[in-house]
């Protein structure tokens, strides 16, 4: 089965890919890794597929591109090779229990560039894990934003997407986050108290969320402690087997 | 009044900032420019405020960061200075008719990093223009994605946000795009025909859109030809005067 880690730069995709891969291997599974990030220098795992064999962001910077331009240009150059990457990933999926996809450092490169969209659309039922770091959650509206962002990824990539808070080992009171993320009614009752336009919009958006998507389990993971890896493994397996929904 | 251009790398923020600024000046307005992108090398306008005086992405790359890490780190270093930037931008807003904010190359840097969120939350009623390039629109679901993304930016930054398709001079049949973007009923009738899970989700999401936000006018702009600049000016003015809604 194929599991793709998607999230903003700094959300912990690469570290989690490596740590979850190790966990799976320790539990008797065969694992392959695909690195889709042209801008990463060192990887904490040995990739079976690596887009940097074709192009890296820093060689483009030597050609004169700025960092943002280099990243976009690198995926422009990868686009004609998307079928070759697909073939390789599909072959790995045949041979191994898990193929873990470590996506570009900047999430938008994957969501907005045709390379990411075409790759994901043509893979058989990949599970997308949308990683977000607890430090982007400062007020009730932010929790609504994150819940919706998972849906936006699903809409864009056409893949089942499960939101996962990363770095939970760095959080002091995880239960405070969980109240807002797991219990939409609670979040909505708090959003109702926000008098701003932003609060009003968040309240309206979170109120329609149950109409838009079946209830989704949120994962809480730590690459450092391995917390939540059992949940992620179970969820991947359920998704792969189509044994049920992801609640 | 303050107008912020937000969009993914390559959507044309910087070019549009320069071209729209020139247009405003030609029409008798005083204009200030603020560059918030630590990763840009050359600007086609002369910035009155420029975050690169404090830090640039490429000096961080010389310190050993990869391109993605350098971008994130540059905003970590800017964060303690957000109040100073706010003060400067507010002073410019007092002195000039327009302050144009050219935001980071990667949109997610602005949306997910506290620097962008804190800056926007503390500016008086800025108008955010969400720029997207026509090349990300390939199938009906993509139009739904873009419509929702405007709302996500509004939710995250707490600012009125108007979606604007950039580079319209490169598009052959603009009316085909406009049918999907301007007419939600038409878009929904097309989404109803999409049999995939993705189509179903898009249909559900676009169906609730009218409940979430008042009808929003979509802008169609070109930095090359100046198309749509009159609409953007009118809309900014209406927003500033609170003369009415943005339909």
Coordinates of C-alpha atoms in Angstrom, one line a residue:
Chain A
X1 CA 0.0 0.0 0.0
X2 CA 1.1 3.6 -0.6
X3 CA 1.2 6.2 2.1
X4 CA 2.1 9.8 1.1
X5 CA 3.1 12.4 3.7
X6 CA 2.0 15.9 2.7
X7 CA 2.5 19.0 4.7
X8 CA 4.2 22.4 4.9
X9 CA 8.0 22.8 5.2
X10 CA 8.8 22.1 8.8
X11 CA 5.8 19.9 9.5
X12 CA 8.1 16.9 9.9
X13 CA 7.4 14.8 6.7
X14 CA 10.9 13.5 6.1
X15 CA 11.6 12.7 9.8
X16 CA 8.3 10.9 10.0
X17 CA 8.8 9.0 6.8
X18 CA 12.0 7.6 8.2
X19 CA 10.7 6.8 11.6
X20 CA 7.4 5.3 10.4
X21 CA 9.4 3.2 7.9
X22 CA 11.7 1.9 10.7
X23 CA 8.6 1.1 12.8
X24 CA 7.0 -0.9 10.0
X25 CA 10.2 -2.9 9.4
X26 CA 10.5 -3.7 13.1
X27 CA 7.0 -5.0 12.8
X28 CA 7.9 -7.4 10.0
X29 CA 6.8 -5.3 7.0
X30 CA 8.8 -4.7 3.8
X31 CA 9.1 -1.0 3.1
X32 CA 10.1 1.2 0.2
X33 CA 10.8 4.9 0.3
X34 CA 10.3 7.5 -2.5
X35 CA 11.7 10.9 -2.1
X36 CA 9.8 13.5 -4.2
X37 CA 11.6 16.6 -2.7
X38 CA 14.1 18.2 -5.1
X39 CA 15.2 20.6 -2.3
X40 CA 16.3 18.2 0.4
X41 CA 20.0 17.8 1.0
X42 CA 20.2 14.8 3.4
X43 CA 17.7 12.1 4.0
X44 CA 17.4 10.0 7.2
X45 CA 16.4 7.0 5.0
X46 CA 17.7 5.3 1.9
X47 CA 15.3 6.2 -1.0
X48 CA 14.4 3.5 -3.5
X49 CA 13.2 6.2 -5.8
X50 CA 14.6 9.7 -5.6
X51 CA 13.7 12.7 -7.9
X52 CA 17.1 14.2 -7.2
X53 CA 18.6 11.9 -9.7
X54 CA 17.0 14.0 -12.4
X55 CA 17.1 17.5 -10.9
X56 CA 17.9 19.3 -7.6
X57 CA 16.8 22.8 -6.5
X58 CA 20.3 23.8 -5.7
X59 CA 21.8 23.0 -9.1
X60 CA 19.1 25.2 -10.6
X61 CA 20.1 28.0 -8.1
X62 CA 23.6 27.7 -9.5
X63 CA 22.0 28.3 -12.9
X64 CA 20.8 31.6 -11.4
X65 CA 17.3 30.8 -10.1
X66 CA 16.2 32.1 -6.7
X67 CA 15.1 29.5 -4.2
X68 CA 11.4 29.8 -5.1
X69 CA 12.0 29.8 -8.8
X70 CA 14.4 26.9 -8.5
X71 CA 11.8 24.8 -6.7
X72 CA 9.1 25.5 -9.3
X73 CA 11.5 25.0 -12.2
X74 CA 12.6 21.6 -10.8
X75 CA 9.1 20.2 -11.0
X76 CA 8.6 21.7 -14.5
X77 CA 11.6 19.6 -15.5
X78 CA 10.3 16.5 -13.7
X79 CA 6.8 16.7 -15.3
X80 CA 7.8 14.9 -18.5
X81 CA 9.1 12.0 -16.3
X82 CA 6.0 11.5 -14.2
X83 CA 5.1 8.3 -16.0
X84 CA 8.5 6.8 -15.3
X85 CA 8.2 7.6 -11.6
X86 CA 4.7 6.1 -11.6
X87 CA 6.0 2.9 -13.1
X88 CA 8.7 2.6 -10.5
X89 CA 6.5 3.3 -7.6
X90 CA 3.9 0.8 -8.9
X91 CA 6.6 -1.8 -9.2
X92 CA 7.7 -1.1 -5.6
X93 CA 4.1 -1.4 -4.5
X94 CA 4.0 -4.9 -6.0
X95 CA 7.1 -6.0 -4.3
X96 CA 6.8 -4.4 -0.8
X97 CA 4.1 -4.1 1.8
X98 CA 4.4 -0.4 2.1
X99 CA 5.7 2.4 -0.2
X100 CA 6.2 5.7 1.8
X101 CA 6.1 8.9 -0.3
X102 CA 8.0 11.8 1.1
X103 CA 6.6 14.8 -0.8
X104 CA 8.1 18.2 -1.6
X105 CA 9.3 20.4 1.2
X106 CA 6.8 23.1 0.3
X107 CA 3.3 21.6 0.3
X108 CA 2.0 23.9 -2.4
X109 CA 4.6 22.5 -4.9
X110 CA 2.8 19.2 -4.6
X111 CA -0.8 20.6 -4.5
X112 CA -0.5 23.2 -7.2
X113 CA 2.0 21.7 -9.6
X114 CA 0.8 19.2 -12.2
X115 CA 3.6 16.9 -11.2
X116 CA 2.1 16.2 -7.8
X117 CA -1.5 16.1 -9.0
X118 CA -0.8 13.7 -11.9
X119 CA 1.3 11.4 -9.8
X120 CA -1.3 11.0 -7.1
X121 CA -4.2 10.7 -9.5
X122 CA -2.6 7.7 -11.1
X123 CA -1.6 5.8 -8.1
X124 CA -3.9 3.1 -6.8
X125 CA -5.7 4.3 -3.7
X126 CA -2.8 6.0 -1.9
X127 CA -3.5 7.2 1.6
X128 CA -2.5 10.8 2.1
X129 CA -1.4 11.8 5.6
X130 CA -1.7 15.6 6.0
X131 CA 0.8 16.6 8.6
X132 CA 0.5 19.8 10.5
X133 CA 2.6 21.1 13.3
X134 CA 1.0 22.1 16.6
X135 CA 2.6 25.5 16.4
X136 CA 0.2 26.7 13.7
X137 CA -2.8 26.2 16.1
X138 CA -3.1 29.4 18.2
X139 CA -6.8 30.2 18.3
X140 CA -10.1 28.3 17.6
X141 CA -10.3 29.5 14.0
X142 CA -6.9 27.7 13.3
X143 CA -8.4 24.4 14.2
X144 CA -11.2 24.9 11.7
X145 CA -8.6 25.9 9.1
X146 CA -6.7 22.7 9.6
X147 CA -9.8 20.5 9.5
X148 CA -10.7 22.1 6.2
X149 CA -7.2 21.9 4.8
X150 CA -7.4 18.1 5.0
X151 CA -10.5 18.3 2.8
X152 CA -8.8 20.7 0.4
X153 CA -6.0 18.2 -0.1
X154 CA -8.5 15.4 -0.7
X155 CA -10.3 17.6 -3.2
X156 CA -7.1 18.5 -5.0
X157 CA -5.3 15.1 -5.1
X158 CA -8.4 12.9 -5.2
X159 CA -7.0 10.7 -2.5
X160 CA -8.4 9.8 0.9
X161 CA -6.7 12.2 3.3
X162 CA -6.2 11.8 7.1
X163 CA -5.1 14.8 9.1
X164 CA -2.2 14.1 11.6
X165 CA -0.8 16.4 14.1
X166 CA 3.0 15.9 14.2
X167 CA 5.5 16.5 17.0
X168 CA 3.0 15.7 19.7
X169 CA 5.9 15.0 22.0
X170 CA 6.6 18.7 22.1
X171 CA 3.1 19.6 23.3
X172 CA 2.4 20.0 27.0
X173 CA -1.3 19.5 27.1
X174 CA -2.3 17.4 24.2
X175 CA -5.8 17.0 25.5
X176 CA -6.4 20.7 24.9
X177 CA -5.6 20.2 21.2
X178 CA -7.6 17.0 21.0
X179 CA -10.8 18.6 22.4
X180 CA -10.8 21.1 19.5
X181 CA -9.7 18.6 16.8
X182 CA -11.7 15.5 17.7
X183 CA -14.9 17.1 18.8
X184 CA -16.4 19.3 16.1
X185 CA -19.4 20.2 18.3
X186 CA -17.0 21.5 21.0
X187 CA -15.0 23.5 18.4
X188 CA -18.2 24.9 17.0
X189 CA -19.5 25.9 20.4
X190 CA -16.2 27.8 21.0
X191 CA -16.3 29.4 17.5
X192 CA -19.8 30.7 18.2
X193 CA -18.3 32.9 20.9
X194 CA -15.8 34.5 18.5
X195 CA -17.2 37.9 17.6
X196 CA -14.9 38.7 14.6
X197 CA -15.7 38.2 10.9
X198 CA -13.0 35.5 11.0
X199 CA -14.8 33.7 13.8
X200 CA -18.1 33.9 12.0
X201 CA -16.6 32.5 8.9
X202 CA -14.9 29.7 10.9
X203 CA -18.2 28.9 12.6
X204 CA -20.1 28.7 9.3
X205 CA -17.4 26.6 7.7
X206 CA -17.1 24.1 10.6
X207 CA -20.9 23.8 10.8
X208 CA -21.1 22.4 7.3
X209 CA -18.1 20.1 7.7
X210 CA -20.2 17.1 8.7
X211 CA -22.2 17.5 5.4
X212 CA -19.0 17.5 3.4
X213 CA -17.1 14.5 4.7
X214 CA -17.7 11.5 6.8
X215 CA -16.2 11.8 10.3
X216 CA -12.5 11.4 10.1
X217 CA -10.2 10.2 12.8
X218 CA -7.4 12.7 13.5
X219 CA -4.0 11.1 14.2
X220 CA -1.5 12.3 16.8
X221 CA 2.1 11.3 15.9
X222 CA 5.6 11.8 17.0
X223 CA 8.6 10.8 15.0
X224 CA 10.7 11.0 18.1
X225 CA 8.7 8.7 20.4
X226 CA 6.8 6.7 17.9
X227 CA 3.5 7.8 19.5
X228 CA 0.5 7.2 17.2
X229 CA 2.4 4.9 14.8
X230 CA 0.2 2.0 15.7
X231 CA -2.9 4.1 14.8
X232 CA -1.3 5.1 11.5
X233 CA -0.5 1.5 10.7
X234 CA -4.1 0.4 11.5
X235 CA -5.6 3.2 9.5
X236 CA -3.4 2.5 6.5
X237 CA -4.4 -1.2 6.7
X238 CA -8.1 -0.4 7.0
X239 CA -7.8 2.0 4.0
X240 CA -6.0 -0.6 1.9
X241 CA -8.5 -3.3 2.7
X242 CA -11.4 -1.0 2.3
X243 CA -12.5 -2.6 5.5
X244 CA -14.4 0.4 6.6
X245 CA -14.4 4.1 6.9
X246 CA -11.7 6.0 8.6
X247 CA -13.5 7.0 11.8
Chain B
X1 CA -5.5 51.4 1.6
X2 CA -3.6 48.2 1.8
X3 CA -3.7 45.5 -0.9
X4 CA -1.8 42.3 -0.4
X5 CA -1.1 39.9 -3.3
X6 CA -1.1 36.3 -2.1
X7 CA -0.5 33.2 -4.3
X8 CA 1.7 30.3 -5.0
X9 CA 5.2 30.7 -6.5
X10 CA 4.8 31.5 -10.2
X11 CA 1.3 32.9 -9.9
X12 CA 2.6 36.4 -10.8
X13 CA 2.5 38.3 -7.5
X14 CA 5.6 40.4 -8.0
X15 CA 5.0 41.3 -11.7
X16 CA 1.4 42.2 -10.8
X17 CA 2.5 44.3 -7.8
X18 CA 4.8 46.3 -10.1
X19 CA 2.3 46.7 -13.0
X20 CA -0.7 47.5 -10.8
X21 CA 1.5 50.1 -8.9
X22 CA 2.4 51.7 -12.2
X23 CA -1.2 51.8 -13.3
X24 CA -2.3 53.5 -10.0
X25 CA 0.4 56.1 -10.3
X26 CA -0.6 56.8 -13.9
X27 CA -4.0 57.4 -12.6
X28 CA -2.9 60.0 -10.1
X29 CA -2.5 57.9 -6.9
X30 CA 0.5 57.8 -4.6
X31 CA 1.7 54.2 -4.1
X32 CA 4.1 52.5 -1.7
X33 CA 5.5 49.0 -2.1
X34 CA 6.4 46.5 0.6
X35 CA 8.4 43.4 -0.4
X36 CA 7.8 40.5 2.1
X37 CA 9.7 37.9 0.1
X38 CA 13.1 36.9 1.5
X39 CA 13.7 34.7 -1.5
X40 CA 13.4 37.2 -4.4
X41 CA 16.5 38.4 -6.1
X42 CA 15.4 41.2 -8.3
X43 CA 12.3 43.3 -8.0
X44 CA 10.6 45.2 -10.9
X45 CA 9.7 48.0 -8.4
X46 CA 11.5 50.0 -5.8
X47 CA 10.3 48.8 -2.4
X48 CA 9.6 51.3 0.4
X49 CA 9.8 48.4 2.9
X50 CA 11.9 45.3 2.2
X51 CA 12.3 42.3 4.5
X52 CA 15.6 41.5 2.7
X53 CA 17.3 44.2 4.7
X54 CA 17.1 41.9 7.7
X55 CA 17.5 38.5 6.1
X56 CA 17.6 36.7 2.7
X57 CA 17.0 33.1 1.9
X58 CA 20.2 32.8 0.0
X59 CA 22.4 34.0 2.8
X60 CA 20.9 31.3 4.9
X61 CA 21.6 28.8 2.2
X62 CA 25.3 29.8 2.5
X63 CA 25.0 29.0 6.2
X64 CA 24.1 25.5 5.1
X65 CA 20.3 25.4 4.9
X66 CA 18.5 23.8 1.9
X67 CA 16.1 26.1 0.0
X68 CA 13.0 25.0 2.0
X69 CA 14.7 25.2 5.3
X70 CA 16.2 28.6 4.4
X71 CA 12.8 30.0 3.6
X72 CA 11.2 28.9 6.8
X73 CA 14.3 30.0 8.9
X74 CA 14.2 33.4 7.3
X75 CA 10.6 34.0 8.6
X76 CA 11.5 32.6 12.0
X77 CA 14.2 35.4 12.1
X78 CA 11.8 38.0 10.9
X79 CA 9.1 37.1 13.5
X80 CA 10.6 39.3 16.3
X81 CA 10.5 42.2 13.9
X82 CA 6.9 42.0 12.9
X83 CA 5.9 45.0 15.0
X84 CA 8.5 47.2 13.4
X85 CA 7.3 46.2 9.9
X86 CA 3.7 46.9 11.0
X87 CA 4.7 50.4 12.2
X88 CA 6.4 51.1 8.9
X89 CA 3.5 49.8 6.8
X90 CA 1.0 51.8 8.8
X91 CA 3.1 55.0 8.4
X92 CA 3.1 54.4 4.6
X93 CA -0.6 53.9 4.6
X94 CA -1.0 57.3 6.3
X95 CA 1.1 59.0 3.7
X96 CA 0.1 57.2 0.4
X97 CA -3.2 56.3 -1.2
X98 CA -2.1 52.7 -1.7
X99 CA 0.3 50.3 0.0
X100 CA 0.9 47.2 -2.1
X101 CA 2.2 44.1 -0.2
X102 CA 4.1 41.6 -2.3
X103 CA 4.0 38.4 -0.2
X104 CA 6.4 35.5 0.1
X105 CA 7.1 33.5 -3.1
X106 CA 5.7 30.4 -1.5
X107 CA 2.1 31.1 -0.4
X108 CA 2.3 28.6 2.5
X109 CA 5.1 30.6 4.1
X110 CA 2.6 33.4 4.5
X111 CA -0.4 31.3 5.4
X112 CA 1.2 28.9 7.8
X113 CA 4.0 31.0 9.4
X114 CA 3.1 33.3 12.3
X115 CA 4.9 36.2 10.6
X116 CA 2.3 36.4 7.9
X117 CA -0.6 35.7 10.1
X118 CA 0.4 38.3 12.7
X119 CA 1.2 40.9 10.1
X120 CA -2.1 40.6 8.4
X121 CA -4.2 40.4 11.5
X122 CA -2.8 43.7 12.7
X123 CA -3.2 45.7 9.6
X124 CA -6.4 47.8 9.3
X125 CA -8.8 46.1 6.8
X126 CA -6.3 45.1 4.1
X127 CA -7.7 43.6 1.0
X128 CA -6.1 40.3 0.0
X129 CA -6.0 39.4 -3.7
X130 CA -5.6 35.6 -4.1
X131 CA -3.8 35.2 -7.4
X132 CA -4.0 31.9 -9.2
X133 CA -2.6 31.0 -12.6
X134 CA -4.9 29.5 -15.2
X135 CA -2.7 26.5 -15.7
X136 CA -3.8 24.9 -12.4
X137 CA -7.4 24.7 -13.8
X138 CA -7.7 21.5 -15.8
X139 CA -10.9 19.9 -14.7
X140 CA -14.2 21.0 -13.0
X141 CA -12.9 20.0 -9.5
X142 CA -10.0 22.4 -9.8
X143 CA -12.4 25.4 -10.1
X144 CA -14.1 24.3 -6.9
X145 CA -10.7 24.0 -5.3
X146 CA -9.7 27.6 -6.3
X147 CA -13.1 29.0 -5.1
X148 CA -12.6 27.3 -1.7
X149 CA -9.0 28.3 -1.5
X150 CA -10.0 32.0 -1.5
X151 CA -12.2 31.2 1.5
X152 CA -9.3 29.3 3.3
X153 CA -7.1 32.4 2.9
X154 CA -9.9 34.6 4.4
X155 CA -10.3 32.1 7.3
X156 CA -6.5 32.0 8.0
X157 CA -5.6 35.7 7.6
X158 CA -8.9 37.2 8.7
X159 CA -9.0 39.5 5.8
X160 CA -11.5 40.1 3.0
X161 CA -10.1 38.0 0.1
X162 CA -10.9 38.3 -3.6
X163 CA -9.8 35.5 -6.0
X164 CA -8.1 36.8 -9.1
X165 CA -7.0 34.7 -12.1
X166 CA -3.7 36.1 -13.3
X167 CA -2.0 35.9 -16.8
X168 CA -5.4 36.1 -18.6
X169 CA -3.5 37.3 -21.7
X170 CA -2.1 33.8 -22.0
X171 CA -5.5 32.2 -22.1
X172 CA -7.2 31.5 -25.5
X173 CA -10.9 31.2 -24.5
X174 CA -11.3 33.2 -21.2
X175 CA -15.1 32.7 -21.4
X176 CA -14.6 29.0 -20.8
X177 CA -12.9 29.7 -17.5
X178 CA -15.3 32.4 -16.6
X179 CA -18.3 30.1 -17.0
X180 CA -17.0 27.9 -14.3
X181 CA -15.6 30.6 -12.0
X182 CA -18.4 33.2 -12.2
X183 CA -21.4 30.9 -12.3
X184 CA -21.5 28.5 -9.3
X185 CA -24.7 26.9 -10.5
X186 CA -23.1 26.0 -13.8
X187 CA -20.0 24.7 -12.1
X188 CA -22.2 22.6 -9.8
X189 CA -24.3 21.2 -12.7
X190 CA -21.0 20.0 -14.2
X191 CA -19.7 18.6 -11.0
X192 CA -22.9 16.6 -10.6
X193 CA -21.8 14.7 -13.7
X194 CA -18.4 13.7 -12.3
X195 CA -18.7 10.1 -11.1
X196 CA -15.5 10.0 -9.0
X197 CA -15.2 10.4 -5.2
X198 CA -13.3 13.6 -6.0
X199 CA -16.2 14.9 -8.1
X200 CA -18.6 14.0 -5.4
X201 CA -16.6 15.9 -2.8
X202 CA -16.3 18.9 -5.1
X203 CA -20.0 18.9 -5.7
X204 CA -20.8 18.8 -2.0
X205 CA -18.2 21.5 -1.3
X206 CA -19.4 23.8 -4.0
X207 CA -23.0 23.3 -3.0
X208 CA -22.4 24.8 0.4
X209 CA -20.3 27.7 -0.8
X210 CA -23.2 30.1 -1.0
X211 CA -24.0 29.4 2.7
X212 CA -20.4 30.2 3.7
X213 CA -19.6 33.4 1.9
X214 CA -21.5 36.2 0.2
X215 CA -21.2 36.0 -3.6
X216 CA -17.7 37.2 -4.5
X217 CA -16.7 38.8 -7.8
X218 CA -13.7 37.0 -9.4
X219 CA -11.1 39.2 -11.0
X220 CA -9.3 38.5 -14.3
X221 CA -6.1 40.3 -14.5
X222 CA -3.0 40.6 -16.7
X223 CA 0.2 42.3 -15.6
X224 CA 1.2 42.4 -19.3
X225 CA -1.8 44.1 -20.8
X226 CA -3.3 45.8 -17.7
X227 CA -6.6 43.9 -18.2
X228 CA -8.7 43.9 -15.1
X229 CA -6.8 46.7 -13.3
X230 CA -9.8 49.0 -13.4
X231 CA -11.8 46.3 -11.7
X232 CA -9.2 45.7 -9.1
X233 CA -9.0 49.5 -8.4
X234 CA -12.7 49.8 -8.1
X235 CA -12.9 46.8 -5.8
X236 CA -10.1 48.0 -3.6
X237 CA -11.9 51.4 -3.3
X238 CA -15.2 49.8 -2.5
X239 CA -13.6 47.6 0.1
X240 CA -11.8 50.6 1.6
X241 CA -15.0 52.7 1.8
X242 CA -17.1 49.9 2.9
X243 CA -19.4 51.1 0.3
X244 CA -20.9 47.8 -0.3
X245 CA -20.2 44.1 -0.7
X246 CA -17.7 42.7 -3.2
X247 CA -20.2 41.3 -5.7

